[in-house]
Amino acid sequence: MRVLAILLTLMGISPGDDVRYFPSILYGHILVGSGSSRYNTTFVVTAKKDTRASLILFTDGGEPMKARFVDEAGNIANSGDSFDFWLSGGRPIQLRLELTEEDEKEQVVVKTGWATLRSLEEIDVTAIVRITTPDGKIITRHVLSSEKPPTG
C-alpha cells in the first residue's frame, strides 16, 4: 500500500484530483488445451461534468503494464501503460484492456496487476472482469467497484 501512495505522488496526482483504484485487473488468453479461454477487464467511466481522465496500469510489482485500450466499438484507442481521454458529462464510456500486438502472438499470456483512474472532476468507475471461451461464450463475470486509493 505504501508503494501505491509513493507512485501516486510521483505521478503528480494532487490532493484535489479524484482518484479511483482497482487492486486487481486481468487480461490475456490461454489458447492451448481443453481450458482455452480469454480474459479481459472493461472499465465503464462516467462523470457529471465534462472532464479529462487518465487510466494508468501497473503490474503486481508496481511497474508500468502495457496494454491496448479498446473502445466500445472495438477500435484500438491507444497502446501503452496509460490512456488519457475526455468524458462528456452524463455519457459513459467503455475501455477494454487487451494484449499488445507483441503479446498476442504468444499462446499463453495472462497479465495481472492494478489500475488507477484519475480526473480533476468526480468520476464513477466500474470494472467488469470477464473470462470467455475463444468463441466468446462467457465462463465467468465479476463486477468490481472502484476504491479510494490507500494513503500512507
Coordinates of N, CA, C and O in Angstrom, one line a residue:
M1 N 0.8 -1.2 0.0 CA 0.0 0.0 0.0 C 0.9 1.3 0.0 O 0.5 2.2 -0.6
R2 N 2.0 1.2 0.7 CA 2.9 2.3 0.7 C 3.4 2.6 -0.7 O 3.6 3.8 -1.0
V3 N 3.7 1.6 -1.4 CA 4.2 1.7 -2.8 C 3.2 2.5 -3.6 O 3.6 3.4 -4.4
L4 N 1.9 2.2 -3.5 CA 0.9 2.9 -4.2 C 0.9 4.4 -3.9 O 0.8 5.2 -4.8
A5 N 1.0 4.7 -2.6 CA 1.0 6.1 -2.2 C 2.2 6.9 -2.8 O 2.0 8.0 -3.3
I6 N 3.3 6.2 -2.8 CA 4.5 6.8 -3.4 C 4.4 7.0 -4.9 O 4.7 8.1 -5.5
L7 N 3.8 6.0 -5.6 CA 3.6 6.1 -7.1 C 2.6 7.2 -7.4 O 2.9 7.9 -8.4
L8 N 1.6 7.3 -6.6 CA 0.6 8.4 -6.9 C 1.2 9.7 -6.8 O 1.0 10.7 -7.5
T9 N 2.1 9.9 -5.8 CA 2.8 11.2 -5.6 C 3.7 11.4 -6.8 O 3.8 12.5 -7.3
L10 N 4.5 10.4 -7.2 CA 5.4 10.6 -8.3 C 4.7 10.9 -9.6 O 5.2 11.6 -10.5
M11 N 3.5 10.4 -9.8 CA 2.7 10.7 -11.0 C 2.1 12.1 -11.0 O 1.5 12.4 -12.0
G12 N 2.3 12.8 -9.9 CA 1.8 14.2 -9.9 C 0.3 14.3 -9.6 O -0.3 15.3 -9.9
I13 N -0.2 13.3 -8.9 CA -1.6 13.3 -8.5 C -1.8 14.2 -7.3 O -1.2 14.0 -6.3
S14 N -2.5 15.3 -7.5 CA -2.7 16.3 -6.4 C -3.8 15.9 -5.5 O -4.7 15.1 -5.9
P15 N -3.8 16.4 -4.3 CA -4.9 16.1 -3.3 C -6.3 16.4 -3.9 O -7.3 15.8 -3.5
G16 N -6.4 17.4 -4.8 CA -7.8 17.8 -5.3 C -8.3 16.8 -6.4 O -9.4 16.9 -6.8
D17 N -7.4 16.0 -7.0 CA -7.8 15.0 -8.0 C -8.7 14.0 -7.4 O -8.6 13.5 -6.3
D18 N -9.7 13.5 -8.3 CA -10.5 12.3 -7.9 C -9.7 11.1 -8.5 O -9.5 11.0 -9.7
V19 N -9.3 10.2 -7.6 CA -8.6 9.0 -8.0 C -9.3 7.8 -7.6 O -9.7 7.7 -6.4
R20 N -9.5 6.9 -8.5 CA -10.2 5.6 -8.2 C -9.1 4.5 -8.5 O -8.3 4.6 -9.3
Y21 N -9.2 3.5 -7.6 CA -8.2 2.4 -7.6 C -8.9 1.1 -7.7 O -9.9 0.8 -7.1
F22 N -8.3 0.2 -8.6 CA -8.8 -1.2 -8.7 C -7.6 -2.0 -8.4 O -6.6 -2.1 -9.1
P23 N -7.6 -2.7 -7.2 CA -6.5 -3.5 -6.8 C -6.2 -4.8 -7.6 O -5.2 -5.4 -7.4
S24 N -7.1 -5.1 -8.5 CA -6.9 -6.4 -9.2 C -7.6 -6.3 -10.6 O -8.8 -6.1 -10.7
I25 N -6.7 -6.3 -11.7 CA -7.2 -6.4 -13.0 C -6.6 -7.5 -13.7 O -5.5 -8.1 -13.3
L26 N -7.1 -7.9 -14.9 CA -6.7 -9.2 -15.5 C -7.0 -9.0 -17.0 O -8.1 -8.6 -17.4
Y27 N -6.1 -9.5 -17.9 CA -6.4 -9.6 -19.3 C -5.4 -10.5 -19.9 O -4.3 -10.7 -19.4
G28 N -5.8 -11.2 -21.0 CA -4.9 -12.1 -21.7 C -5.6 -13.3 -22.3 O -6.9 -13.2 -22.5
H29 N -4.9 -14.4 -22.6 CA -5.5 -15.5 -23.1 C -4.7 -16.8 -22.9 O -3.5 -16.7 -22.7
I30 N -5.4 -17.9 -22.9 CA -4.8 -19.2 -22.9 C -5.4 -20.0 -24.1 O -6.6 -20.2 -24.1
L31 N -4.6 -20.2 -25.2 CA -5.2 -20.7 -26.4 C -4.8 -22.1 -26.7 O -5.0 -22.6 -27.8
V32 N -4.3 -22.9 -25.7 CA -4.0 -24.3 -25.8 C -4.7 -25.1 -24.8 O -5.1 -24.7 -23.8
G33 N -5.0 -26.4 -25.2 CA -5.6 -27.3 -24.3 C -7.1 -27.2 -24.2 O -7.7 -26.3 -24.8
S34 N -7.7 -28.0 -23.4 CA -9.2 -28.0 -23.3 C -9.7 -26.8 -22.5 O -10.9 -26.5 -22.5
G35 N -8.8 -26.1 -21.8 CA -9.2 -25.0 -21.0 C -9.0 -23.6 -21.7 O -8.8 -22.6 -21.0
S36 N -9.0 -23.7 -23.0 CA -8.8 -22.4 -23.8 C -9.7 -21.3 -23.3 O -10.9 -21.6 -23.1
S37 N -9.2 -20.1 -23.1 CA -10.0 -19.1 -22.6 C -9.4 -17.7 -22.8 O -8.2 -17.6 -23.1
R38 N -10.2 -16.7 -22.8 CA -9.7 -15.3 -22.9 C -10.2 -14.5 -21.7 O -11.2 -14.8 -21.1
Y39 N -9.3 -13.6 -21.3 CA -9.6 -12.8 -20.1 C -9.6 -11.3 -20.5 O -8.7 -10.9 -21.2
N40 N -10.5 -10.5 -19.9 CA -10.5 -9.1 -20.2 C -11.1 -8.3 -19.0 O -11.9 -8.8 -18.3
T41 N -10.6 -7.1 -18.9 CA -11.2 -6.2 -17.9 C -11.7 -5.0 -18.8 O -11.0 -4.4 -19.6
T42 N -13.0 -4.6 -18.5 CA -13.5 -3.4 -19.2 C -13.9 -2.4 -18.1 O -14.6 -2.8 -17.1
F43 N -13.5 -1.2 -18.3 CA -13.8 -0.1 -17.4 C -15.0 0.7 -18.0 O -14.9 1.0 -19.2
V44 N -16.0 1.0 -17.2 CA -17.1 1.9 -17.6 C -16.9 3.1 -16.7 O -17.0 3.0 -15.5
V45 N -16.7 4.3 -17.4 CA -16.4 5.5 -16.7 C -17.5 6.6 -17.0 O -17.8 6.8 -18.2
T46 N -18.0 7.3 -16.0 CA -18.9 8.4 -16.2 C -18.5 9.5 -15.3 O -17.8 9.4 -14.3
A47 N -18.9 10.7 -15.7 CA -18.7 11.9 -14.9 C -19.9 12.8 -15.0 O -20.6 12.8 -16.0
K48 N -20.2 13.6 -14.0 CA -21.3 14.5 -14.0 C -21.0 15.7 -14.9 O -21.9 16.3 -15.5
K49 N -19.7 16.1 -14.9 CA -19.3 17.3 -15.7 C -18.3 16.9 -16.7 O -17.6 15.8 -16.6
D50 N -18.1 17.6 -17.8 CA -17.1 17.4 -18.8 C -15.7 17.4 -18.1 O -15.5 18.4 -17.3
T51 N -14.9 16.5 -18.4 CA -13.5 16.5 -17.8 C -12.6 15.5 -18.5 O -13.1 14.6 -19.3
R52 N -11.3 15.7 -18.3 CA -10.3 14.8 -18.8 C -10.1 13.7 -17.7 O -10.2 14.0 -16.5
A53 N -9.7 12.5 -18.1 CA -9.4 11.5 -17.2 C -8.2 10.7 -17.7 O -7.9 10.7 -18.9
S54 N -7.6 9.9 -16.8 CA -6.4 9.1 -17.2 C -6.6 7.7 -16.6 O -7.0 7.6 -15.4
L55 N -6.4 6.7 -17.3 CA -6.3 5.3 -16.9 C -4.9 4.9 -16.9 O -4.2 4.9 -17.9
I56 N -4.4 4.4 -15.8 CA -2.9 4.0 -15.6 C -2.9 2.6 -15.1 O -3.5 2.3 -14.1
L57 N -2.1 1.8 -15.8 CA -1.9 0.4 -15.4 C -0.6 0.0 -14.8 O 0.4 0.6 -15.2
F58 N -0.6 -0.9 -13.8 CA 0.6 -1.3 -13.2 C 0.6 -2.8 -13.0 O -0.4 -3.5 -12.8
T59 N 1.8 -3.4 -13.0 CA 2.0 -4.8 -12.7 C 1.8 -5.0 -11.2 O 1.7 -4.1 -10.5
D60 N 1.7 -6.3 -10.8 CA 1.6 -6.6 -9.4 C 2.8 -6.0 -8.6 O 2.6 -5.7 -7.4
G61 N 3.9 -5.9 -9.3 CA 5.1 -5.3 -8.6 C 5.2 -3.8 -8.7 O 6.2 -3.2 -8.2
G62 N 4.2 -3.1 -9.3 CA 4.2 -1.7 -9.3 C 4.8 -1.0 -10.5 O 5.0 0.2 -10.6
E63 N 5.3 -1.9 -11.5 CA 5.9 -1.4 -12.7 C 4.8 -1.0 -13.7 O 3.7 -1.6 -13.7
P64 N 5.0 -0.1 -14.7 CA 4.0 0.2 -15.7 C 3.7 -1.1 -16.5 O 4.6 -1.9 -16.8
M65 N 2.4 -1.3 -16.8 CA 2.0 -2.5 -17.5 C 1.3 -2.1 -18.8 O 0.4 -1.2 -18.8
K66 N 1.8 -2.6 -20.0 CA 1.3 -2.2 -21.3 C 0.1 -3.0 -21.7 O 0.0 -4.2 -21.4
A67 N -0.8 -2.3 -22.4 CA -2.0 -3.0 -22.9 C -2.5 -2.1 -24.1 O -2.0 -1.0 -24.4
R68 N -3.4 -2.7 -24.9 CA -4.2 -1.9 -25.8 C -5.5 -1.5 -25.2 O -6.1 -2.3 -24.5
F69 N -5.8 -0.3 -25.3 CA -7.1 0.3 -24.8 C -8.1 0.3 -26.0 O -7.8 1.0 -26.9
V70 N -9.1 -0.4 -25.8 CA -10.1 -0.6 -26.9 C -11.4 0.0 -26.5 O -11.9 -0.2 -25.4
D71 N -12.0 0.8 -27.4 CA -13.3 1.5 -27.1 C -14.5 0.5 -27.3 O -14.3 -0.6 -27.8
E72 N -15.7 1.0 -27.1 CA -16.9 0.2 -27.1 C -17.2 -0.3 -28.5 O -17.9 -1.3 -28.7
A73 N -16.7 0.4 -29.6 CA -16.9 0.0 -31.0 C -15.8 -1.0 -31.4 O -15.9 -1.5 -32.5
G74 N -14.9 -1.4 -30.5 CA -13.8 -2.3 -30.9 C -12.6 -1.7 -31.5 O -11.7 -2.4 -32.0
N75 N -12.5 -0.4 -31.5 CA -11.4 0.3 -32.1 C -10.3 0.5 -31.1 O -10.5 0.8 -29.9
I76 N -9.0 0.3 -31.5 CA -7.9 0.5 -30.6 C -7.7 2.0 -30.4 O -7.4 2.7 -31.4
A77 N -7.9 2.5 -29.2 CA -7.8 3.9 -29.0 C -6.3 4.3 -28.6 O -5.9 5.4 -28.9
N78 N -5.6 3.4 -28.0 CA -4.2 3.7 -27.6 C -3.5 2.4 -27.2 O -4.2 1.4 -26.9
S79 N -2.2 2.4 -27.2 CA -1.4 1.3 -26.7 C -0.4 1.9 -25.8 O 0.2 2.9 -26.1
G80 N -0.1 1.2 -24.6 CA 0.8 1.8 -23.7 C 0.4 1.4 -22.3 O -0.4 0.5 -22.1
D81 N 1.0 2.1 -21.3 CA 0.7 1.8 -19.9 C -0.3 2.8 -19.3 O -0.7 2.7 -18.2
S82 N -0.7 3.8 -20.2 CA -1.7 4.8 -19.7 C -2.5 5.3 -20.9 O -2.1 5.2 -22.0
F83 N -3.7 5.8 -20.6 CA -4.5 6.4 -21.6 C -5.3 7.6 -21.1 O -5.9 7.5 -20.1
D84 N -5.1 8.8 -21.7 CA -5.8 10.0 -21.4 C -7.0 10.1 -22.3 O -6.9 9.9 -23.5
F85 N -8.2 10.4 -21.7 CA -9.4 10.5 -22.5 C -10.3 11.6 -22.0 O -10.1 12.1 -20.9
W86 N -11.3 12.0 -22.8 CA -12.3 13.0 -22.5 C -13.6 12.4 -22.1 O -14.1 11.5 -22.8
L87 N -14.2 12.9 -21.0 CA -15.5 12.4 -20.6 C -16.5 13.6 -20.8 O -16.2 14.7 -20.4
S88 N -17.6 13.3 -21.5 CA -18.7 14.3 -21.6 C -19.7 14.0 -20.4 O -20.0 12.9 -20.2
G89 N -20.0 15.0 -19.7 CA -20.9 14.9 -18.5 C -22.1 14.0 -18.8 O -22.8 14.2 -19.8
G90 N -22.3 13.0 -18.0 CA -23.5 12.1 -18.1 C -23.4 11.1 -19.2 O -24.4 10.3 -19.4
R91 N -22.3 11.0 -20.0 CA -22.2 10.0 -21.0 C -21.1 9.0 -20.7 O -19.9 9.3 -20.7
P92 N -21.5 7.8 -20.4 CA -20.5 6.8 -20.0 C -19.6 6.3 -21.2 O -20.1 6.4 -22.4
I93 N -18.4 6.0 -21.0 CA -17.6 5.4 -22.0 C -17.1 4.0 -21.5 O -17.0 3.8 -20.2
Q94 N -16.7 3.2 -22.4 CA -16.1 1.9 -22.0 C -14.7 1.7 -22.6 O -14.5 2.1 -23.8
L95 N -13.8 1.3 -21.8 CA -12.5 1.0 -22.2 C -12.1 -0.5 -21.8 O -12.1 -0.8 -20.7
R96 N -11.8 -1.3 -22.8 CA -11.4 -2.7 -22.6 C -9.9 -2.8 -22.7 O -9.3 -2.3 -23.7
L97 N -9.3 -3.6 -21.9 CA -7.9 -3.9 -21.9 C -7.7 -5.1 -22.8 O -8.4 -6.1 -22.5
E98 N -6.8 -5.1 -23.7 CA -6.4 -6.2 -24.5 C -4.8 -6.3 -24.5 O -4.1 -5.3 -24.3
L99 N -4.4 -7.5 -24.9 CA -2.9 -7.7 -25.0 C -2.4 -6.8 -26.1 O -3.1 -6.5 -27.1
T100 N -1.1 -6.4 -26.0 CA -0.4 -5.7 -27.0 C -0.3 -6.6 -28.2 O -0.4 -7.9 -28.1
E101 N 0.0 -6.1 -29.4 CA 0.2 -6.9 -30.6 C 1.3 -7.9 -30.4 O 1.2 -9.0 -30.8
E102 N 2.4 -7.5 -29.7 CA 3.5 -8.4 -29.5 C 3.1 -9.5 -28.5 O 3.4 -10.7 -28.8
D103 N 2.4 -9.2 -27.5 CA 2.0 -10.3 -26.5 C 0.9 -11.2 -27.1 O 0.9 -12.4 -26.8
E104 N 0.1 -10.7 -28.0 CA -0.9 -11.5 -28.6 C -0.4 -12.7 -29.4 O -1.1 -13.7 -29.6
K105 N 0.8 -12.7 -29.8 CA 1.4 -13.7 -30.6 C 1.7 -15.0 -29.8 O 1.8 -16.1 -30.3
E106 N 1.8 -14.9 -28.5 CA 2.0 -16.0 -27.6 C 0.7 -16.8 -27.4 O -0.4 -16.2 -27.4
Q107 N 0.9 -18.1 -27.1 CA -0.3 -18.9 -26.9 C -0.9 -18.8 -25.5 O -2.1 -19.0 -25.2
V108 N 0.0 -18.5 -24.5 CA -0.4 -18.4 -23.1 C 0.2 -17.1 -22.6 O 1.4 -16.9 -22.4
V109 N -0.7 -16.1 -22.4 CA -0.3 -14.8 -21.8 C -1.5 -14.3 -20.9 O -2.6 -14.1 -21.4
V110 N -1.2 -14.1 -19.7 CA -2.2 -13.6 -18.8 C -1.5 -12.5 -18.0 O -0.5 -12.7 -17.3
K111 N -2.0 -11.3 -18.1 CA -1.5 -10.1 -17.4 C -2.3 -9.8 -16.2 O -3.5 -9.8 -16.3
T112 N -1.7 -9.6 -15.0 CA -2.4 -9.2 -13.8 C -1.7 -8.0 -13.2 O -0.5 -7.8 -13.4
G113 N -2.5 -7.2 -12.5 CA -2.0 -6.0 -11.9 C -3.0 -5.2 -11.3 O -4.1 -5.7 -10.8
W114 N -2.8 -3.9 -11.3 CA -3.8 -3.0 -10.7 C -3.9 -1.7 -11.5 O -3.0 -1.5 -12.4
A115 N -4.9 -0.9 -11.3 CA -5.1 0.3 -12.1 C -5.6 1.4 -11.3 O -6.3 1.2 -10.3
T116 N -5.3 2.6 -11.8 CA -5.9 3.8 -11.2 C -6.5 4.7 -12.3 O -6.0 4.7 -13.4
L117 N -7.6 5.3 -12.0 CA -8.2 6.3 -12.9 C -8.2 7.6 -12.1 O -8.5 7.7 -11.0
R118 N -7.9 8.7 -12.9 CA -7.7 10.0 -12.3 C -8.4 11.0 -13.1 O -8.4 11.0 -14.3
S119 N -9.0 12.0 -12.4 CA -9.7 13.1 -13.1 C -9.7 14.3 -12.1 O -9.6 14.1 -10.9
L120 N -9.8 15.5 -12.7 CA -10.0 16.7 -11.9 C -11.4 16.8 -11.3 O -11.6 17.4 -10.3
E121 N -12.4 16.2 -12.0 CA -13.7 16.2 -11.5 C -14.1 14.8 -11.0 O -13.4 13.8 -11.2
E122 N -15.2 14.7 -10.2 CA -15.6 13.4 -9.7 C -16.0 12.5 -10.8 O -16.7 12.9 -11.7
I123 N -15.5 11.3 -10.7 CA -15.9 10.2 -11.7 C -16.5 9.0 -11.0 O -16.2 8.8 -9.8
D124 N -17.2 8.3 -11.7 CA -17.7 7.0 -11.2 C -17.2 5.9 -12.2 O -17.3 6.0 -13.4
V125 N -16.6 4.9 -11.6 CA -16.0 3.9 -12.4 C -16.3 2.5 -11.9 O -16.3 2.2 -10.7
T126 N -16.7 1.6 -12.8 CA -16.9 0.2 -12.5 C -16.0 -0.6 -13.5 O -15.8 -0.2 -14.6
A127 N -15.5 -1.7 -13.0 CA -14.7 -2.6 -13.9 C -15.4 -4.0 -14.0 O -16.0 -4.5 -13.0
I128 N -15.5 -4.5 -15.2 CA -16.1 -5.8 -15.4 C -15.0 -6.7 -15.9 O -14.4 -6.5 -16.9
V129 N -14.7 -7.8 -15.1 CA -13.7 -8.8 -15.5 C -14.5 -10.0 -16.1 O -15.4 -10.6 -15.4
R130 N -14.2 -10.4 -17.3 CA -14.8 -11.5 -18.0 C -13.8 -12.5 -18.3 O -12.7 -12.2 -18.8
I131 N -14.2 -13.8 -18.2 CA -13.4 -14.9 -18.7 C -14.4 -15.6 -19.7 O -15.5 -16.0 -19.3
T132 N -13.9 -15.7 -20.9 CA -14.7 -16.3 -22.0 C -14.0 -17.4 -22.7 O -12.8 -17.6 -22.6
T133 N -14.8 -18.2 -23.4 CA -14.2 -19.2 -24.3 C -13.7 -18.4 -25.5 O -14.0 -17.3 -25.8
P134 N -12.8 -19.0 -26.3 CA -12.3 -18.3 -27.5 C -13.3 -17.9 -28.5 O -13.2 -16.9 -29.2
D135 N -14.5 -18.5 -28.5 CA -15.6 -18.1 -29.4 C -16.5 -17.1 -28.7 O -17.5 -16.7 -29.3
G136 N -16.2 -16.6 -27.5 CA -16.9 -15.5 -26.9 C -18.0 -15.9 -25.9 O -18.6 -15.0 -25.3
K137 N -18.2 -17.1 -25.6 CA -19.2 -17.5 -24.5 C -18.6 -17.2 -23.2 O -17.5 -17.6 -22.9
I138 N -19.4 -16.6 -22.3 CA -18.9 -16.2 -21.0 C -18.9 -17.4 -20.1 O -19.8 -18.1 -19.9
I139 N -17.7 -17.6 -19.5 CA -17.5 -18.6 -18.5 C -17.8 -18.0 -17.1 O -18.5 -18.6 -16.3
T140 N -17.2 -16.8 -16.8 CA -17.5 -16.2 -15.6 C -17.4 -14.7 -15.8 O -16.7 -14.2 -16.7
R141 N -18.0 -13.9 -14.9 CA -18.0 -12.4 -15.0 C -18.1 -11.9 -13.6 O -18.9 -12.4 -12.8
H142 N -17.3 -10.9 -13.3 CA -17.2 -10.2 -12.0 C -17.3 -8.7 -12.2 O -16.6 -8.2 -13.0
V143 N -18.1 -8.1 -11.4 CA -18.2 -6.6 -11.5 C -17.5 -6.1 -10.2 O -17.8 -6.5 -9.1
L144 N -16.6 -5.2 -10.5 CA -15.8 -4.6 -9.4 C -16.1 -3.1 -9.2 O -16.1 -2.4 -10.2
S145 N -16.3 -2.7 -8.0 CA -16.4 -1.3 -7.8 C -15.1 -0.7 -7.5 O -14.2 -1.4 -7.0
S146 N -14.9 0.6 -7.8 CA -13.6 1.2 -7.5 C -13.5 1.5 -6.0 O -14.5 1.6 -5.3
E147 N -12.3 1.8 -5.6 CA -12.0 2.1 -4.2 C -11.2 3.4 -4.2 O -10.6 3.7 -5.2
K148 N -11.2 4.1 -3.1 CA -10.3 5.2 -3.0 C -8.9 4.6 -2.7 O -8.8 3.6 -2.0
P149 N -7.9 5.1 -3.3 CA -6.5 4.5 -3.1 C -6.1 4.7 -1.6 O -6.5 5.6 -0.9
P150 N -5.3 3.7 -1.2 CA -4.8 3.8 0.2 C -3.8 4.9 0.3 O -3.2 5.3 -0.6
T151 N -3.7 5.5 1.5 CA -2.8 6.5 1.8 C -1.8 6.1 2.8 O -2.1 5.2 3.6
G152 N -0.6 6.8 2.8 CA 0.4 6.5 3.8 C 1.2 5.4 3.6 O 1.6 4.5 3.3

